[in-house]
PDB file of C-alpha atoms in Angstrom:
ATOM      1  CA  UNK N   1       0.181  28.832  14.521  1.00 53.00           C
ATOM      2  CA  UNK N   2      -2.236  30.988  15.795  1.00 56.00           C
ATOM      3  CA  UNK N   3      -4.222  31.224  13.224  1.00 68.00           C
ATOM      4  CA  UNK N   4      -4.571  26.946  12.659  1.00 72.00           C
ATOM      5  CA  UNK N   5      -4.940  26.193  16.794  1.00 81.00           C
ATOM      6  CA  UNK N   6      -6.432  28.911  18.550  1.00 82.00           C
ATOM      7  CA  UNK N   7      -4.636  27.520  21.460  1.00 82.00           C
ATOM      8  CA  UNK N   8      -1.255  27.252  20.177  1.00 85.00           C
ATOM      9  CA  UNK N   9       0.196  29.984  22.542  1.00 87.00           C
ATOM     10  CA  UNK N  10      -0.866  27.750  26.051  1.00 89.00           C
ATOM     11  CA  UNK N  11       0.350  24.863  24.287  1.00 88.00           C
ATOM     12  CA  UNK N  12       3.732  26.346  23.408  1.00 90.00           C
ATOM     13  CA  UNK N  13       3.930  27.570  26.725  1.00 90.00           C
ATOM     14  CA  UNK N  14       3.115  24.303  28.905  1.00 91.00           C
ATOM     15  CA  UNK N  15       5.791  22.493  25.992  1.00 92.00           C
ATOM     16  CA  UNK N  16       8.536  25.147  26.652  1.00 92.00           C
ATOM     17  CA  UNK N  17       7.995  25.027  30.192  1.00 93.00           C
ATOM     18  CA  UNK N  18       8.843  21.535  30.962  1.00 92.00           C
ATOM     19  CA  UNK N  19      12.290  20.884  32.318  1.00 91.00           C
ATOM     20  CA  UNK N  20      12.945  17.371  30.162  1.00 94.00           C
ATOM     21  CA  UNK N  21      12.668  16.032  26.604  1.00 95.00           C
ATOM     22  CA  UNK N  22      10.214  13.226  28.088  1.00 95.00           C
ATOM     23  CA  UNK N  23       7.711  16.286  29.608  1.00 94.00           C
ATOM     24  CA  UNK N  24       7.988  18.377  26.277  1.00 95.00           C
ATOM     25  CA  UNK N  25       7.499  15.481  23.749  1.00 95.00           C
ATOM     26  CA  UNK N  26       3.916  14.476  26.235  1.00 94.00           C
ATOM     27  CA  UNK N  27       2.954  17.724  26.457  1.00 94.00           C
ATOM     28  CA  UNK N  28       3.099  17.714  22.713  1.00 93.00           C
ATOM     29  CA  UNK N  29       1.753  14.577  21.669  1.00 95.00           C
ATOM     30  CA  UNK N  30      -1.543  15.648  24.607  1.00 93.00           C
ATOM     31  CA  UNK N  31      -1.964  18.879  22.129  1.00 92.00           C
ATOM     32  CA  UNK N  32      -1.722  16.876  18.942  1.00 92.00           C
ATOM     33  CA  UNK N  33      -3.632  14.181  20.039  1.00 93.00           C
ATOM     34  CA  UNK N  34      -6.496  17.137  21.461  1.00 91.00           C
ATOM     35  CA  UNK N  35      -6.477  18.254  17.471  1.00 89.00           C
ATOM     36  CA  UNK N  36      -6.539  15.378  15.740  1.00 90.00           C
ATOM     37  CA  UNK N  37      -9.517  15.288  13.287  1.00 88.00           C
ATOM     38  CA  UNK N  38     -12.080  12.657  13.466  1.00 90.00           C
ATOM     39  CA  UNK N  39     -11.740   9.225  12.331  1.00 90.00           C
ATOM     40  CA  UNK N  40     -12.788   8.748   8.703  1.00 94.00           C
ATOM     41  CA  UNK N  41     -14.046   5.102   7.941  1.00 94.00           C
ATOM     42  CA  UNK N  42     -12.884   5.141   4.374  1.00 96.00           C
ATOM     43  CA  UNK N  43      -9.446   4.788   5.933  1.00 95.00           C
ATOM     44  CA  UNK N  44     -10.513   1.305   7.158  1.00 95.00           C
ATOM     45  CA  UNK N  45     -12.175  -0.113   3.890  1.00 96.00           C
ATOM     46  CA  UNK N  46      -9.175   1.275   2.031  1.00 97.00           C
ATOM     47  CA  UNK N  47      -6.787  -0.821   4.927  1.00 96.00           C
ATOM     48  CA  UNK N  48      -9.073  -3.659   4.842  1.00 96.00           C
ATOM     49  CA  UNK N  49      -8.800  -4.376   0.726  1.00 97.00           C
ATOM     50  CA  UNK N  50      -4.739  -3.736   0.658  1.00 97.00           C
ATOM     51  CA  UNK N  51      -5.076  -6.301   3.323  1.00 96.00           C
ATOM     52  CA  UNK N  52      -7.210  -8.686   1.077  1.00 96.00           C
ATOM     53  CA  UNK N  53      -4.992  -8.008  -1.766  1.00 95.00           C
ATOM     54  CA  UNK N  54      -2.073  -8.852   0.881  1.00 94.00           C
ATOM     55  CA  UNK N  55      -3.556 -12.138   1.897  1.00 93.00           C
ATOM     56  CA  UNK N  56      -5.147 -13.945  -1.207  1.00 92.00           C
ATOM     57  CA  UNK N  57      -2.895 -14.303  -3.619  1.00 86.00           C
ATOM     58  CA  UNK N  58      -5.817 -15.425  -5.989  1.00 89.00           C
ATOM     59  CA  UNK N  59      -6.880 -11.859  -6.182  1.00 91.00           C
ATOM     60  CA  UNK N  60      -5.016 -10.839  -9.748  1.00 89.00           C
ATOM     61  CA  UNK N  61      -7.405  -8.551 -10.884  1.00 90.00           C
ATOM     62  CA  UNK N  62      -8.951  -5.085  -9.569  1.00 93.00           C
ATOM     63  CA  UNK N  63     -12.517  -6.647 -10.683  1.00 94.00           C
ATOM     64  CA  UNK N  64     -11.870  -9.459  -8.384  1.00 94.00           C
ATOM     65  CA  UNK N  65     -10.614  -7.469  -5.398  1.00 96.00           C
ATOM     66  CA  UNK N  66     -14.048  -4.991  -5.877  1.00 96.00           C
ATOM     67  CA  UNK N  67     -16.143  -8.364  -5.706  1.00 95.00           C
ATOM     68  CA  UNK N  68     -14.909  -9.585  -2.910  1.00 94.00           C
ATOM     69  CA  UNK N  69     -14.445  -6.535  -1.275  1.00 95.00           C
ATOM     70  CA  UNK N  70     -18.300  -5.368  -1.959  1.00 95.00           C
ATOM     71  CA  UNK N  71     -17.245  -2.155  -3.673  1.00 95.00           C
ATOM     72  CA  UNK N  72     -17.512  -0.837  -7.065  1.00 96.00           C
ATOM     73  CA  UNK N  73     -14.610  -0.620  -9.246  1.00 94.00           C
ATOM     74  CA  UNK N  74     -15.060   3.008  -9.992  1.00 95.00           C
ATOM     75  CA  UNK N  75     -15.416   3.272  -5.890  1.00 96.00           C
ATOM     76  CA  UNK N  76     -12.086   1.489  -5.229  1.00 96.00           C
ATOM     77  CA  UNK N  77     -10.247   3.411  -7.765  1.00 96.00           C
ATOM     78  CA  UNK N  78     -11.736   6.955  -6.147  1.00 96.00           C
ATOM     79  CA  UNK N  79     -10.498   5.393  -2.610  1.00 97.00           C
ATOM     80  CA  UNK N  80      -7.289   4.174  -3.818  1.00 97.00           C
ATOM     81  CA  UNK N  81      -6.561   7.517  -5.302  1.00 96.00           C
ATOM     82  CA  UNK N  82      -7.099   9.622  -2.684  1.00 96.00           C
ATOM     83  CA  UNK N  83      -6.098   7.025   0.122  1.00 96.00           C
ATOM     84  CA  UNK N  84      -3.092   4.963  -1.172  1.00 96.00           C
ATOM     85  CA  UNK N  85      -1.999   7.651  -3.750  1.00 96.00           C
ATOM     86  CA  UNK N  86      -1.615   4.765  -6.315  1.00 96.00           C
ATOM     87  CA  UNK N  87      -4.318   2.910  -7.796  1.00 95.00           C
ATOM     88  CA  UNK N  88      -5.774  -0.304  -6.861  1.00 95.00           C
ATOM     89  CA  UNK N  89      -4.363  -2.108 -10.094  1.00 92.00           C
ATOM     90  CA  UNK N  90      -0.847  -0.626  -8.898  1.00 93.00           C
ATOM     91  CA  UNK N  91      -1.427  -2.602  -5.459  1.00 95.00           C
ATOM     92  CA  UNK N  92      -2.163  -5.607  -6.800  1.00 94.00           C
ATOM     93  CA  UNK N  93       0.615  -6.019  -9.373  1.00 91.00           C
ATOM     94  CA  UNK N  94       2.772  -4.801  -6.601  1.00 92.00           C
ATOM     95  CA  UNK N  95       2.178  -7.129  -4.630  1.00 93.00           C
ATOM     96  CA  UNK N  96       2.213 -10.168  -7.416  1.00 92.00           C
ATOM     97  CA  UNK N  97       5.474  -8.901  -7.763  1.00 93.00           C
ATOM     98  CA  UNK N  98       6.198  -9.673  -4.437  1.00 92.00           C
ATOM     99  CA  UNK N  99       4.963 -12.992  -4.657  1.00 90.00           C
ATOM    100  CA  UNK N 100       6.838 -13.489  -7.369  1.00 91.00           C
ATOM    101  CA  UNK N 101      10.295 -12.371  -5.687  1.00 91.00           C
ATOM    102  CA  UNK N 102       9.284 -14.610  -2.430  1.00 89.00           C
ATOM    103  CA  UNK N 103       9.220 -17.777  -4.907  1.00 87.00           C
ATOM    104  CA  UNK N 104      12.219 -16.917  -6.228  1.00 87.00           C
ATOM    105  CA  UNK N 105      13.858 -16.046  -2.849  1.00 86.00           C
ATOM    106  CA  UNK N 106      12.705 -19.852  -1.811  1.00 86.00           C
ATOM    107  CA  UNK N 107      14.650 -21.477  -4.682  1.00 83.00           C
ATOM    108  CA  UNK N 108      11.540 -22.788  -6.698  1.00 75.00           C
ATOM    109  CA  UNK N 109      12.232 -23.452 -10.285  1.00 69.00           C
ATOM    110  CA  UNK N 110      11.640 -20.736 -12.499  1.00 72.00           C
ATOM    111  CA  UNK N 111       9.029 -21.112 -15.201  1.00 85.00           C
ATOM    112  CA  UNK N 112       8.166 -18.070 -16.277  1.00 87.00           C
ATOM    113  CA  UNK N 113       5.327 -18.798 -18.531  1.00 89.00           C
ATOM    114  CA  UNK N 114       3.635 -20.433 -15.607  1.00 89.00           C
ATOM    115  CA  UNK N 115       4.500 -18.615 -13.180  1.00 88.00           C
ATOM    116  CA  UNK N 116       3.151 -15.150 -15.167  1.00 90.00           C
ATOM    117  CA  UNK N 117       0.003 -16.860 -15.136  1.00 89.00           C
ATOM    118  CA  UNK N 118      -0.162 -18.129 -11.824  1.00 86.00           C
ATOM    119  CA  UNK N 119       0.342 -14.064 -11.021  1.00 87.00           C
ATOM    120  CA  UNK N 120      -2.722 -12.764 -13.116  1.00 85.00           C
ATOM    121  CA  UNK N 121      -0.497 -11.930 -15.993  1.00 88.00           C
ATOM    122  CA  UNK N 122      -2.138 -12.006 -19.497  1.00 85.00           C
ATOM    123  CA  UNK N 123       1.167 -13.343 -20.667  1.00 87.00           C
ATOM    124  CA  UNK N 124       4.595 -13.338 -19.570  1.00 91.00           C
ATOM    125  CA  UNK N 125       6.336 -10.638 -21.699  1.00 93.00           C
ATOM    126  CA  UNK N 126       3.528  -8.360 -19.101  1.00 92.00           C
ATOM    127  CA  UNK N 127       4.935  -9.993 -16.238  1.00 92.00           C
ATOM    128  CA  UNK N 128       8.683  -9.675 -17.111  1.00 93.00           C
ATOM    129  CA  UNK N 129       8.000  -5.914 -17.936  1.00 94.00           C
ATOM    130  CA  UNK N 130       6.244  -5.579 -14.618  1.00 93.00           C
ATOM    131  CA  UNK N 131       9.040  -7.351 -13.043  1.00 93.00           C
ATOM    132  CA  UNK N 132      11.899  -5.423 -14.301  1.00 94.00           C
ATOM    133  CA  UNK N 133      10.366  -1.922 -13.746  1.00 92.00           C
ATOM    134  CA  UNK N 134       9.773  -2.780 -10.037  1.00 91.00           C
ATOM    135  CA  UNK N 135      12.983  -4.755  -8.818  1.00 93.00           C
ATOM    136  CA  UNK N 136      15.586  -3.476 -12.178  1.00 94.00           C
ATOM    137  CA  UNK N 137      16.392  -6.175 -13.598  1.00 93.00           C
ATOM    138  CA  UNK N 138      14.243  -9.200 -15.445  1.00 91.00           C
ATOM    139  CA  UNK N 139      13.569 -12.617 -13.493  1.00 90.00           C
ATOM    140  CA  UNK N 140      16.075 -14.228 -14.975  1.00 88.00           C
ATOM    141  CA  UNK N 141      18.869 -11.696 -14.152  1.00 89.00           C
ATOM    142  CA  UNK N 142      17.875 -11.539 -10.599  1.00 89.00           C
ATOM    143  CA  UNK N 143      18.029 -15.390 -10.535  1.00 86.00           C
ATOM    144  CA  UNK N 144      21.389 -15.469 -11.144  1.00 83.00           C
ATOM    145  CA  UNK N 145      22.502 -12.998  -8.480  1.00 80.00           C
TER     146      UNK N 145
END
């Protein structure tokens, strides 16, 4: 530990000292918090598009999200990858997915042509094959449940 915090000894030391959970879990988090690295904006942008592609459900497409977003595609994919650990196109049809349960959930009639395209879907064989490698199961089987 040493070797990572040069001050890892003291820190141990104050932490083992203290005669309660409460005192050794602040004494902790003080150290932790001491160490933490600085704050890297990308983390923000990469927050602030999930939470575009969250909130506007028009945004189907990872060329629309970089638009509105004021990145370049090749940008948002970098971020995504080394941010989210998926890519942006993931996120989005993630989340059109989710849509898509949420309408379902609410009892509105199922047309799945329509409602593929209403989700950005080229077609709705895409959609249904998006659909059944996320929740299992194809729309219409998770209807009936």
């Amino acid at each position: 530990m040493n070797q990572v915090f040069s001050n890892a000894a003291d820190a141990e030391e104050e932490i083992v000292g203290c005669h309660d959970d409460r005192g050794m879990v602040d004494a902790a988090s003080r150290f932790l918090v001491a160490h933490l690295p600085p704050l890297d904006p990308n983390v923000e942008t990469v927050c602030h598009v999930v939470e575009e592609i969250i909130n506007d459900r028009s945004l189907t497409r990872v060329e629309d999200v970089a638009d509105r977003c004021g990145i370049r595609d090749r940008t948002l994919q970098r971020l995504f990858h080394r941010y989210v650990g998926a890519s942006a196109r993931w996120v989005v049809k993630r989340y059109r997915i989710y849509e898509a349960l949420e309408q379902l959930a609410a009892g509105k009639p199922a047309e799945w042509a329509m409602l593929a395209q209403d989700l950005g879907y080229y077609d709705q064989a895409h959609f249904i094959n998006d659909f059944k490698k996320l929740v299992g199961r194809s729309p219409s089987e998770y209807v009936k449940i």
